[in-house]
Amino acid sequence: MARKPADQSVDREDILWAAAEVLHRNGYEATTMKDIAAQVNLTAASLYHHFKNKDFLLLNVLEVGLDLTIDKLERIDASDRSCVEKLSAMIRSHVVSVTGNVAVGAAMVFEIRALLNVSVGAKNSDESFTREFVARRNQFFARRDYFEGLFRNIVRAGIESGEFREVDAAIVTKAMLGAHNWVGVWFKEGGRLSGEAVADVMVDTWLAALGERNG
Amino acid sequence: MARKPADQSVDREDILWAAAEVLHRNGYEATTMKDIAAQVNLTAASLYHHFKNKDFLLLNVLEVGLDLTIDKLERIDASDRSCVEKLSAMIRSHVVSVTGNVAVGAAMVFEIRALLNVSVGAKNSDESFTREFVARRNQFFARRDYFEGLFRNIVRAGIESGEFREVDAAIVTKAMLGAHNWVGVWFKEGGRLSGEAVADVMVDTWLAALGERNG
DNA sequence: CCAAGAATCAAATGACTGTTCGATTATAGG
DNA sequence: CCTATAATCGAACAGTCATTTGATTCTTGG
């Protein structure tokens, strides 16, 4: 094959993380291809060798972030534990993810609207690009619903098993995810609490909210 | 004075609400002055008669939204009630605000970064514009901290009075506000629950999270 | 009815951005 | 040592957008 210089070996992954960081700082629309390129010492033109265009780049960042989070949650979900234990582990996993990679966590929250606003009905030259983009975008949103469902199902299961009190599982789940997502907005590395400590507070908070009685 | 046509009497306020709506749909960067103008049947140029520029327009939207919310919270805070009752009323007020005017609620959450990213150090022509903008922006952020403090203080007071269990008030407050803010993202008028119903679930959730024992 | 200023618009400007293209450089396999 | 091709860049393009300017239309106080 070809080129992979010793000093500036930049691959897809590097660009993805760099993009997440810049996205976190500026937001999708305010982020230029030049900004992202600069973060990895490239020019804007070079990015098009790795990604079809700006929209696909954003989509990739979100896909990777979501996949990483879902993987961990599925492992917990598949384990043989009580609902209380599962939910605790899931909350901890989610919050630690967000605090560990604020860039991706925040992108997951803030850039979804940008994804929706991509001008799909416009005068785009390449028709197949549009088609593929829409398909992958829809799949992303479906996967995001699945992600939320993982939490909601545990809440529901816990209610049925009597481990949790009776609540509106859908709303409480959304409240929970809102609280977690918001962590990506205010959390700063090196602050009063570590990511794990914040996660512990969240676990404690939500178990209490769900009226768990064995903690 | 002058002009205020019968058919299209558009004033500052109208533009403000229109801007909030478009902002909610598209986000600050993706929103053009033309978009906002169209919402009130004006041209982009006309907006400059009412607002200095796009940045100030955004700032105005956020200021108005925050002021409205804070007003209600302060009235509750000043009342002579228990911490449980105060917090309940505050949560309900906040959530109903968000569901009642999703546009402003969402702007408060999503456009704050845009506010930070305004190119203040750039080659702006008018130096005094920049100075005023920075001053008002700082004041906005201070006011936003004050808003959060209103909730946090009640949580702390409730802990001291024994109405709430001992929690990390700062983190729990942020979790609470995160959950409320997130409502602006998913709430749709005409869905399964009304804004008031969602607010009730939130009150119930947070009182439980705080281990309140008189509900 | 008049004059002053408020409200609006059309058109032009200047800057910035995503994207393309052609050329160049470096690498790995033969 | 070649050569195909991966990776990169400089320059140019077409489009969009915030903002300015100068003129125009309306409304109201006198």
Short mmCIF file of C-alpha atoms (C1' of nucleotides) in Angstrom, two decimals:
data_model
loop_
_atom_site.label_atom_id
_atom_site.label_comp_id
_atom_site.label_asym_id
_atom_site.label_seq_id
_atom_site.Cartn_x
_atom_site.Cartn_y
_atom_site.Cartn_z
CA MET A 1 0.00 0.00 0.00
CA ALA A 2 1.19 3.42 0.80
CA ARG A 3 2.01 6.37 2.91
CA LYS A 4 2.03 6.41 6.65
CA PRO A 5 4.74 8.93 7.54
CA ALA A 6 6.64 8.44 10.75
CA ASP A 7 6.05 11.88 12.15
CA GLN A 8 2.47 12.56 11.19
CA SER A 9 0.73 9.24 10.96
CA VAL A 10 -2.87 10.37 11.00
CA ASP A 11 -5.60 7.83 10.52
CA ARG A 12 -9.39 7.83 10.56
CA GLU A 13 -9.51 7.32 14.31
CA ASP A 14 -7.31 10.30 15.05
CA ILE A 15 -9.47 12.52 12.94
CA LEU A 16 -12.58 11.20 14.66
CA TRP A 17 -11.37 12.10 18.15
CA ALA A 18 -10.06 15.42 16.97
CA ALA A 19 -13.37 16.19 15.36
CA ALA A 20 -15.21 15.28 18.55
CA GLU A 21 -13.06 17.70 20.49
CA VAL A 22 -13.57 20.59 18.13
CA LEU A 23 -17.25 19.77 17.88
CA HIS A 24 -17.49 19.89 21.65
CA ARG A 25 -15.86 23.30 21.69
CA ASN A 26 -17.70 24.98 18.85
CA GLY A 27 -20.70 22.95 17.76
CA TYR A 28 -21.21 21.46 14.35
CA GLU A 29 -22.15 24.50 12.34
CA ALA A 30 -19.46 26.68 13.88
CA THR A 31 -16.84 24.02 13.30
CA THR A 32 -14.99 24.33 10.01
CA MET A 33 -13.21 21.56 8.21
CA LYS A 34 -10.11 23.69 8.61
CA ASP A 35 -10.55 23.65 12.39
CA ILE A 36 -10.76 19.88 12.47
CA ALA A 37 -7.83 19.52 10.11
CA ALA A 38 -5.69 21.87 12.17
CA GLN A 39 -6.28 19.71 15.23
CA VAL A 40 -4.40 16.87 13.50
CA ASN A 41 -1.98 19.02 11.49
CA LEU A 42 -3.64 18.55 8.14
CA THR A 43 -5.31 20.80 5.65
CA ALA A 44 -9.04 20.76 5.10
CA ALA A 45 -8.61 19.17 1.69
CA SER A 46 -6.86 16.17 3.22
CA LEU A 47 -9.87 15.28 5.32
CA TYR A 48 -11.77 14.38 2.18
CA HIS A 49 -9.42 11.48 1.65
CA HIS A 50 -10.73 9.93 4.87
CA PHE A 51 -14.35 11.04 4.93
CA LYS A 52 -16.80 11.76 2.17
CA ASN A 53 -17.80 15.13 3.57
CA LYS A 54 -18.50 17.06 6.72
CA ASP A 55 -21.87 15.43 7.33
CA PHE A 56 -20.47 11.93 7.20
CA LEU A 57 -17.67 12.96 9.51
CA LEU A 58 -20.16 14.13 12.12
CA LEU A 59 -22.20 10.98 11.67
CA ASN A 60 -19.09 8.88 12.21
CA VAL A 61 -18.24 10.64 15.44
CA LEU A 62 -21.72 10.04 16.79
CA GLU A 63 -21.81 6.42 15.64
CA VAL A 64 -18.52 5.59 17.32
CA GLY A 65 -19.51 7.31 20.55
CA LEU A 66 -22.85 5.55 20.71
CA ASP A 67 -21.40 2.15 19.88
CA LEU A 68 -18.82 2.37 22.63
CA THR A 69 -21.46 3.20 25.20
CA ILE A 70 -23.94 0.59 24.04
CA ASP A 71 -21.33 -2.16 24.09
CA LYS A 72 -20.71 -1.68 27.79
CA LEU A 73 -24.40 -1.44 28.59
CA GLU A 74 -25.20 -4.65 26.75
CA ARG A 75 -22.60 -6.55 28.69
CA ILE A 76 -24.14 -5.37 31.93
CA ASP A 77 -27.63 -6.11 30.71
CA ALA A 78 -26.68 -9.66 29.79
CA SER A 79 -25.16 -10.39 33.19
CA ASP A 80 -26.99 -12.34 35.85
CA ARG A 81 -27.70 -9.77 38.48
CA SER A 82 -30.59 -8.03 40.16
CA CYS A 83 -32.18 -4.99 38.58
CA VAL A 84 -30.73 -2.78 41.28
CA GLU A 85 -27.25 -4.02 40.55
CA LYS A 86 -27.69 -3.82 36.82
CA LEU A 87 -29.05 -0.30 36.88
CA SER A 88 -26.29 0.81 39.22
CA ALA A 89 -23.66 -0.57 36.89
CA MET A 90 -25.33 0.96 33.86
CA ILE A 91 -25.57 4.40 35.41
CA ARG A 92 -21.97 4.22 36.52
CA SER A 93 -20.85 3.07 33.09
CA HIS A 94 -22.75 5.81 31.30
CA VAL A 95 -21.61 8.62 33.56
CA VAL A 96 -17.99 7.47 33.54
CA SER A 97 -18.14 7.35 29.76
CA VAL A 98 -19.39 10.89 29.60
CA THR A 99 -16.83 12.22 32.07
CA GLY A 100 -14.03 10.21 30.46
CA ASN A 101 -14.71 11.51 27.00
CA VAL A 102 -16.62 14.70 27.40
CA ALA A 103 -16.13 15.53 23.74
CA VAL A 104 -18.00 12.52 22.45
CA GLY A 105 -20.51 12.66 25.27
CA ALA A 106 -21.39 16.23 24.51
CA ALA A 107 -21.53 15.62 20.80
CA MET A 108 -24.06 12.90 21.44
CA VAL A 109 -26.25 15.47 23.09
CA PHE A 110 -25.73 18.64 21.17
CA GLU A 111 -25.06 17.64 17.62
CA ILE A 112 -28.04 15.44 17.03
CA ARG A 113 -30.05 18.39 15.90
CA ALA A 114 -27.32 19.25 13.42
CA LEU A 115 -27.65 15.74 12.09
CA LEU A 116 -31.34 16.29 11.53
CA ASN A 117 -30.80 19.61 9.86
CA VAL A 118 -28.45 18.34 7.19
CA SER A 119 -29.88 19.61 3.95
CA VAL A 120 -30.94 16.33 2.48
CA GLY A 121 -33.49 17.68 0.08
CA ALA A 122 -31.10 20.17 -1.44
CA LYS A 123 -29.25 20.51 -4.70
CA ASN A 124 -26.62 17.99 -3.79
CA SER A 125 -24.62 16.75 -6.69
CA ASP A 126 -24.29 13.11 -5.71
CA GLU A 127 -27.61 11.39 -5.23
CA SER A 128 -26.10 8.20 -3.79
CA PHE A 129 -24.37 10.17 -1.04
CA THR A 130 -27.70 11.49 0.09
CA ARG A 131 -29.30 8.08 0.02
CA GLU A 132 -26.56 6.46 2.07
CA PHE A 133 -26.50 9.33 4.51
CA VAL A 134 -30.20 9.18 5.20
CA ALA A 135 -30.04 5.44 5.72
CA ARG A 136 -27.18 5.63 8.17
CA ARG A 137 -28.74 8.57 9.94
CA ASN A 138 -31.97 6.71 10.46
CA GLN A 139 -30.06 3.73 11.75
CA PHE A 140 -28.25 5.99 14.18
CA PHE A 141 -31.51 7.33 15.59
CA ALA A 142 -32.89 3.82 15.88
CA ARG A 143 -29.79 2.82 17.76
CA ARG A 144 -30.16 5.78 20.02
CA ASP A 145 -33.69 4.71 20.88
CA TYR A 146 -32.34 1.25 21.58
CA PHE A 147 -29.82 2.82 23.94
CA GLU A 148 -32.57 4.58 25.86
CA GLY A 149 -34.57 1.36 25.87
CA LEU A 150 -31.78 -0.48 27.66
CA PHE A 151 -32.23 1.82 30.63
CA ARG A 152 -35.99 1.90 30.44
CA ASN A 153 -36.30 -1.87 30.37
CA ILE A 154 -34.26 -2.27 33.52
CA VAL A 155 -36.41 0.31 35.26
CA ARG A 156 -39.54 -1.51 34.18
CA ALA A 157 -38.13 -4.89 35.17
CA GLY A 158 -37.19 -3.53 38.56
CA ILE A 159 -40.70 -2.23 39.10
CA GLU A 160 -42.21 -5.58 38.20
CA SER A 161 -39.82 -7.45 40.45
CA GLY A 162 -40.67 -5.11 43.30
CA GLU A 163 -37.15 -3.78 43.60
CA PHE A 164 -38.29 -0.31 42.54
CA ARG A 165 -41.38 1.63 43.43
CA GLU A 166 -44.01 2.29 40.79
CA VAL A 167 -43.03 5.23 38.62
CA ASP A 168 -43.60 6.41 35.09
CA ALA A 169 -40.67 4.47 33.68
CA ALA A 170 -40.53 6.36 30.40
CA ILE A 171 -40.33 9.78 31.99
CA VAL A 172 -38.03 8.79 34.79
CA THR A 173 -35.69 7.20 32.28
CA LYS A 174 -35.62 10.38 30.24
CA ALA A 175 -34.96 12.36 33.40
CA MET A 176 -32.10 10.03 34.22
CA LEU A 177 -30.51 10.30 30.80
CA GLY A 178 -30.98 14.06 30.84
CA ALA A 179 -29.10 14.26 34.11
CA HIS A 180 -26.30 12.11 32.73
CA ASN A 181 -26.04 13.99 29.48
CA TRP A 182 -25.87 17.24 31.33
CA VAL A 183 -22.74 15.99 33.08
CA GLY A 184 -20.94 16.38 29.77
CA VAL A 185 -21.77 20.06 29.89
CA TRP A 186 -20.44 20.97 33.30
CA PHE A 187 -17.89 18.29 34.15
CA LYS A 188 -14.28 19.44 34.16
CA GLU A 189 -11.35 17.12 34.65
CA GLY A 190 -9.52 18.03 37.84
CA GLY A 191 -12.53 19.50 39.59
CA ARG A 192 -13.77 18.72 43.09
CA LEU A 193 -15.00 15.28 42.09
CA SER A 194 -13.63 12.62 39.76
CA GLY A 195 -15.79 11.05 37.11
CA GLU A 196 -16.22 7.99 39.31
CA ALA A 197 -17.28 10.12 42.25
CA VAL A 198 -19.89 11.87 40.15
CA ALA A 199 -21.08 8.51 38.95
CA ASP A 200 -21.47 7.35 42.54
CA VAL A 201 -23.64 10.34 43.36
CA MET A 202 -25.79 9.61 40.33
CA VAL A 203 -26.23 5.97 41.30
CA ASP A 204 -27.19 6.96 44.81
CA THR A 205 -29.59 9.59 43.51
CA TRP A 206 -31.44 7.36 41.09
CA LEU A 207 -31.69 4.38 43.40
CA ALA A 208 -33.28 6.73 45.92
CA ALA A 209 -35.56 8.18 43.27
CA LEU A 210 -36.68 4.67 42.41
CA GLY A 211 -37.32 3.94 46.07
CA GLU A 212 -34.93 1.04 46.18
CA ARG A 213 -34.99 -0.58 49.62
CA ASN A 214 -31.89 -2.79 49.80
CA GLY A 215 -29.10 -0.21 49.35
CA MET B 1 -43.26 58.95 16.34
CA ALA B 2 -43.78 56.60 13.47
CA ARG B 3 -44.84 53.54 11.66
CA LYS B 4 -46.73 50.70 13.17
CA PRO B 5 -48.82 49.33 10.29
CA ALA B 6 -52.13 47.74 11.08
CA ASP B 7 -51.49 44.51 9.22
CA GLN B 8 -47.90 43.79 10.11
CA SER B 9 -47.19 45.40 13.41
CA VAL B 10 -43.97 43.69 14.32
CA ASP B 11 -42.14 44.78 17.41
CA ARG B 12 -39.08 43.67 19.33
CA GLU B 13 -41.03 41.09 21.29
CA ASP B 14 -42.43 39.41 18.21
CA ILE B 15 -39.00 39.08 16.74
CA LEU B 16 -37.70 37.68 20.00
CA TRP B 17 -40.21 34.85 20.12
CA ALA B 18 -39.81 34.16 16.44
CA ALA B 19 -36.07 33.99 16.86
CA ALA B 20 -36.43 31.58 19.76
CA GLU B 21 -38.54 29.30 17.62
CA VAL B 22 -36.15 29.26 14.70
CA LEU B 23 -33.23 28.88 17.06
CA HIS B 24 -34.92 25.88 18.61
CA ARG B 25 -35.36 24.30 15.20
CA ASN B 26 -31.97 24.97 13.71
CA GLY B 27 -29.50 26.12 16.32
CA TYR B 28 -27.76 29.46 16.35
CA GLU B 29 -25.14 28.95 13.67
CA ALA B 30 -27.54 27.26 11.29
CA THR B 31 -30.11 29.99 11.77
CA THR B 32 -29.86 32.84 9.28
CA MET B 33 -31.14 36.32 9.80
CA LYS B 34 -33.29 35.65 6.77
CA ASP B 35 -34.90 32.68 8.54
CA ILE B 36 -35.77 34.77 11.56
CA ALA B 37 -37.04 37.61 9.41
CA ALA B 38 -39.23 35.28 7.36
CA GLN B 39 -40.89 34.05 10.55
CA VAL B 40 -42.28 37.56 11.08
CA ASN B 41 -42.67 38.52 7.41
CA LEU B 42 -39.72 40.84 7.26
CA THR B 43 -36.46 40.93 5.37
CA ALA B 44 -33.15 40.33 7.05
CA ALA B 45 -32.16 43.96 6.68
CA SER B 46 -35.17 45.06 8.70
CA LEU B 47 -34.03 43.16 11.74
CA TYR B 48 -31.12 45.52 12.12
CA HIS B 49 -33.53 48.26 12.93
CA HIS B 50 -34.57 46.37 16.07
CA PHE B 51 -31.32 44.67 17.08
CA LYS B 52 -27.72 45.65 16.66
CA ASN B 53 -26.73 42.35 15.15
CA LYS B 54 -27.23 38.60 15.30
CA ASP B 55 -25.23 38.13 18.46
CA PHE B 56 -27.24 40.67 20.39
CA LEU B 57 -30.42 39.11 19.13
CA LEU B 58 -29.41 35.73 20.53
CA LEU B 59 -28.36 37.34 23.78
CA ASN B 60 -31.74 39.05 24.05
CA VAL B 61 -33.60 35.80 23.58
CA LEU B 62 -31.61 34.14 26.31
CA GLU B 63 -31.92 37.10 28.66
CA VAL B 64 -35.69 37.25 28.32
CA GLY B 65 -36.06 33.51 28.80
CA LEU B 66 -33.91 33.46 31.88
CA ASP B 67 -35.58 36.49 33.43
CA LEU B 68 -39.03 35.00 33.04
CA THR B 69 -37.96 31.81 34.77
CA ILE B 70 -36.07 33.52 37.55
CA ASP B 71 -39.00 35.81 38.35
CA LYS B 72 -41.24 32.89 39.13
CA LEU B 73 -38.59 31.11 41.15
CA GLU B 74 -37.88 34.17 43.27
CA ARG B 75 -41.52 34.54 44.17
CA ILE B 76 -41.60 30.95 45.33
CA ASP B 77 -38.34 31.34 47.18
CA ALA B 78 -39.65 34.36 49.05
CA SER B 79 -42.81 32.62 50.18
CA ASP B 80 -43.24 31.24 53.67
CA ARG B 81 -43.28 27.52 53.11
CA SER B 82 -41.30 24.42 53.94
CA CYS B 83 -38.35 23.42 51.79
CA VAL B 84 -40.30 20.46 50.46
CA GLU B 85 -43.12 22.71 49.33
CA LYS B 86 -40.78 25.32 47.92
CA LEU B 87 -38.73 22.83 45.96
CA SER B 88 -41.85 21.17 44.64
CA ALA B 89 -43.19 24.48 43.42
CA MET B 90 -39.88 25.43 41.88
CA ILE B 91 -39.52 22.17 40.01
CA ARG B 92 -43.05 22.43 38.75
CA SER B 93 -42.54 26.02 37.69
CA HIS B 94 -39.33 25.26 35.86
CA VAL B 95 -40.64 22.20 34.04
CA VAL B 96 -43.88 23.89 33.07
CA SER B 97 -41.87 26.82 31.72
CA VAL B 98 -39.80 24.51 29.61
CA THR B 99 -42.77 22.57 28.27
CA GLY B 100 -44.79 25.73 27.76
CA ASN B 101 -42.15 27.47 25.75
CA VAL B 102 -39.91 24.77 24.42
CA ALA B 103 -38.23 27.22 22.10
CA VAL B 104 -36.85 29.42 24.83
CA GLY B 105 -36.18 26.48 27.10
CA ALA B 106 -34.12 24.73 24.49
CA ALA B 107 -32.30 27.89 23.56
CA MET B 108 -31.26 28.28 27.17
CA VAL B 109 -29.65 24.89 26.97
CA PHE B 110 -28.24 24.64 23.51
CA GLU B 111 -27.24 28.11 22.51
CA ILE B 112 -25.13 29.03 25.45
CA ARG B 113 -22.11 27.60 23.74
CA ALA B 114 -22.84 29.76 20.72
CA LEU B 115 -22.83 32.72 23.06
CA LEU B 116 -19.39 31.80 24.27
CA ASN B 117 -18.09 31.28 20.79
CA VAL B 118 -19.00 34.70 19.50
CA SER B 119 -15.84 36.03 17.95
CA VAL B 120 -15.08 38.74 20.42
CA GLY B 121 -11.39 39.00 19.74
CA ALA B 122 -11.85 39.39 16.01
CA LYS B 123 -11.55 42.22 13.56
CA ASN B 124 -14.83 43.74 14.49
CA SER B 125 -15.34 47.23 13.27
CA ASP B 126 -17.12 48.69 16.23
CA GLU B 127 -15.15 48.39 19.42
CA SER B 128 -17.97 49.58 21.68
CA PHE B 129 -20.27 46.86 20.40
CA THR B 130 -17.79 44.26 21.52
CA ARG B 131 -17.36 45.85 24.90
CA GLU B 132 -21.08 46.04 25.57
CA PHE B 133 -21.62 42.53 24.35
CA VAL B 134 -18.98 41.03 26.59
CA ALA B 135 -20.37 42.88 29.58
CA ARG B 136 -23.92 41.70 28.98
CA ARG B 137 -22.78 38.20 28.23
CA ASN B 138 -20.90 37.99 31.50
CA GLN B 139 -23.93 39.30 33.31
CA PHE B 140 -26.03 36.63 31.66
CA PHE B 141 -23.75 33.88 32.86
CA ALA B 142 -23.71 35.32 36.34
CA ARG B 143 -27.48 35.36 36.30
CA ARG B 144 -27.53 31.79 35.12
CA ASP B 145 -25.38 30.78 38.08
CA TYR B 146 -27.79 32.64 40.33
CA PHE B 147 -30.64 30.64 38.80
CA GLU B 148 -28.90 27.39 39.63
CA GLY B 149 -28.14 28.70 43.10
CA LEU B 150 -31.84 29.20 43.79
CA PHE B 151 -32.37 25.46 43.46
CA ARG B 152 -29.17 24.52 45.24
CA ASN B 153 -29.94 26.70 48.24
CA ILE B 154 -33.31 25.08 48.76
CA VAL B 155 -31.74 21.66 48.58
CA ARG B 156 -29.14 22.69 51.14
CA ALA B 157 -31.74 24.29 53.39
CA GLY B 158 -33.86 21.17 53.23
CA ILE B 159 -30.92 19.02 54.25
CA GLU B 160 -30.17 21.27 57.21
CA SER B 161 -33.77 21.30 58.32
CA GLY B 162 -33.89 17.52 58.12
CA GLU B 163 -36.54 17.50 55.43
CA PHE B 164 -34.12 15.96 52.93
CA ARG B 165 -31.50 13.29 53.38
CA GLU B 166 -27.84 14.19 53.18
CA VAL B 167 -26.70 14.37 49.57
CA ASP B 168 -24.10 16.24 47.54
CA ALA B 169 -26.32 19.24 46.96
CA ALA B 170 -24.23 20.69 44.15
CA ILE B 171 -24.24 17.52 42.07
CA VAL B 172 -27.84 16.60 42.77
CA THR B 173 -28.91 20.09 41.77
CA LYS B 174 -27.03 19.82 38.51
CA ALA B 175 -28.63 16.43 37.92
CA MET B 176 -32.03 17.95 38.57
CA LEU B 177 -31.50 20.84 36.18
CA GLY B 178 -30.09 18.49 33.58
CA ALA B 179 -33.23 16.40 33.76
CA HIS B 180 -35.41 19.48 33.44
CA ASN B 181 -33.44 20.93 30.56
CA TRP B 182 -33.64 17.66 28.73
CA VAL B 183 -37.41 17.94 28.80
CA GLY B 184 -37.08 20.72 26.26
CA VAL B 185 -35.46 18.25 23.91
CA TRP B 186 -38.03 15.49 23.93
CA PHE B 187 -41.29 17.13 24.99
CA LYS B 188 -43.92 17.45 22.30
CA GLU B 189 -47.20 19.25 22.76
CA GLY B 190 -50.04 16.79 22.44
CA GLY B 191 -48.07 13.76 23.53
CA ARG B 192 -49.05 11.20 26.15
CA LEU B 193 -48.50 13.65 28.99
CA SER B 194 -49.17 17.35 29.41
CA GLY B 195 -46.49 19.67 30.64
CA GLU B 196 -48.11 19.69 34.06
CA ALA B 197 -48.16 15.90 34.16
CA VAL B 198 -44.47 15.75 33.31
CA ALA B 199 -43.82 18.32 36.01
CA ASP B 200 -45.67 16.14 38.52
CA VAL B 201 -43.49 13.17 37.66
CA MET B 202 -40.40 15.31 38.11
CA VAL B 203 -41.54 16.58 41.50
CA ASP B 204 -42.27 13.05 42.63
CA THR B 205 -38.92 11.84 41.33
CA TRP B 206 -36.81 14.49 43.00
CA LEU B 207 -38.61 14.38 46.31
CA ALA B 208 -37.94 10.67 46.36
CA ALA B 209 -34.32 11.20 45.34
CA LEU B 210 -33.96 13.59 48.24
CA GLY B 211 -35.51 11.06 50.60
CA GLU B 212 -38.34 13.33 51.63
CA ARG B 213 -40.52 11.65 54.25
CA ASN B 214 -43.76 13.62 54.36
CA GLY B 215 -45.04 13.17 50.80
"C1'" DC C 1 -51.66 69.07 5.58
"C1'" DC C 2 -46.69 68.88 6.93
"C1'" DA C 3 -42.54 67.41 8.70
"C1'" DA C 4 -39.83 64.21 11.33
"C1'" DG C 5 -38.63 60.08 12.31
"C1'" DA C 6 -39.84 55.07 12.60
"C1'" DA C 7 -40.03 50.88 9.85
"C1'" DT C 8 -39.08 48.69 5.95
"C1'" DC C 9 -36.83 47.01 1.72
"C1'" DA C 10 -33.63 46.00 -2.48
"C1'" DA C 11 -29.21 45.74 -3.72
"C1'" DA C 12 -24.41 45.47 -3.04
"C1'" DT C 13 -20.36 44.11 -0.28
"C1'" DG C 14 -16.97 41.43 1.78
"C1'" DA C 15 -15.81 37.59 4.19
"C1'" DC C 16 -15.93 32.78 4.97
"C1'" DT C 17 -16.78 27.85 3.94
"C1'" DG C 18 -17.39 23.24 2.03
"C1'" DT C 19 -15.73 20.98 -1.65
"C1'" DT C 20 -13.15 19.74 -5.98
"C1'" DC C 21 -9.10 19.21 -8.83
"C1'" DG C 22 -4.56 18.39 -10.22
"C1'" DA C 23 -0.14 17.89 -8.74
"C1'" DT C 24 3.16 16.16 -5.42
"C1'" DT C 25 5.24 13.15 -2.04
"C1'" DA C 26 6.00 9.05 0.39
"C1'" DT C 27 5.46 4.18 1.20
"C1'" DA C 28 5.07 -0.92 0.57
"C1'" DG C 29 5.30 -4.82 -2.24
"C1'" DG C 30 7.48 -7.08 -6.07
"C1'" DC D 1 15.06 0.02 -7.95
"C1'" DC D 2 10.18 0.44 -9.78
"C1'" DT D 3 5.48 1.24 -9.55
"C1'" DA D 4 0.90 1.45 -7.98
"C1'" DT D 5 -1.50 3.84 -4.80
"C1'" DA D 6 -2.26 6.07 -0.25
"C1'" DA D 7 -1.84 10.55 1.74
"C1'" DT D 8 -1.27 15.11 1.42
"C1'" DC D 9 -1.45 19.91 -0.16
"C1'" DG D 10 -2.22 24.60 -2.79
"C1'" DA D 11 -5.27 26.91 -5.36
"C1'" DA D 12 -9.58 27.83 -7.18
"C1'" DC D 13 -14.88 27.69 -7.19
"C1'" DA D 14 -19.37 28.38 -6.14
"C1'" DG D 15 -22.40 29.41 -2.70
"C1'" DT D 16 -24.04 31.47 1.56
"C1'" DC D 17 -24.46 34.80 5.02
"C1'" DA D 18 -24.20 38.87 8.11
"C1'" DT D 19 -24.10 43.45 7.56
"C1'" DT D 20 -24.23 48.28 5.31
"C1'" DT D 21 -26.16 51.74 2.55
"C1'" DG D 22 -29.49 54.68 0.56
"C1'" DA D 23 -33.92 55.17 -0.72
"C1'" DT D 24 -38.88 54.53 0.21
"C1'" DT D 25 -43.16 54.14 2.73
"C1'" DC D 26 -45.92 54.83 6.47
"C1'" DT D 27 -47.60 57.01 10.82
"C1'" DT D 28 -48.23 60.48 14.11
"C1'" DG D 29 -47.83 64.86 16.57
"C1'" DG D 30 -48.47 69.54 15.51
#
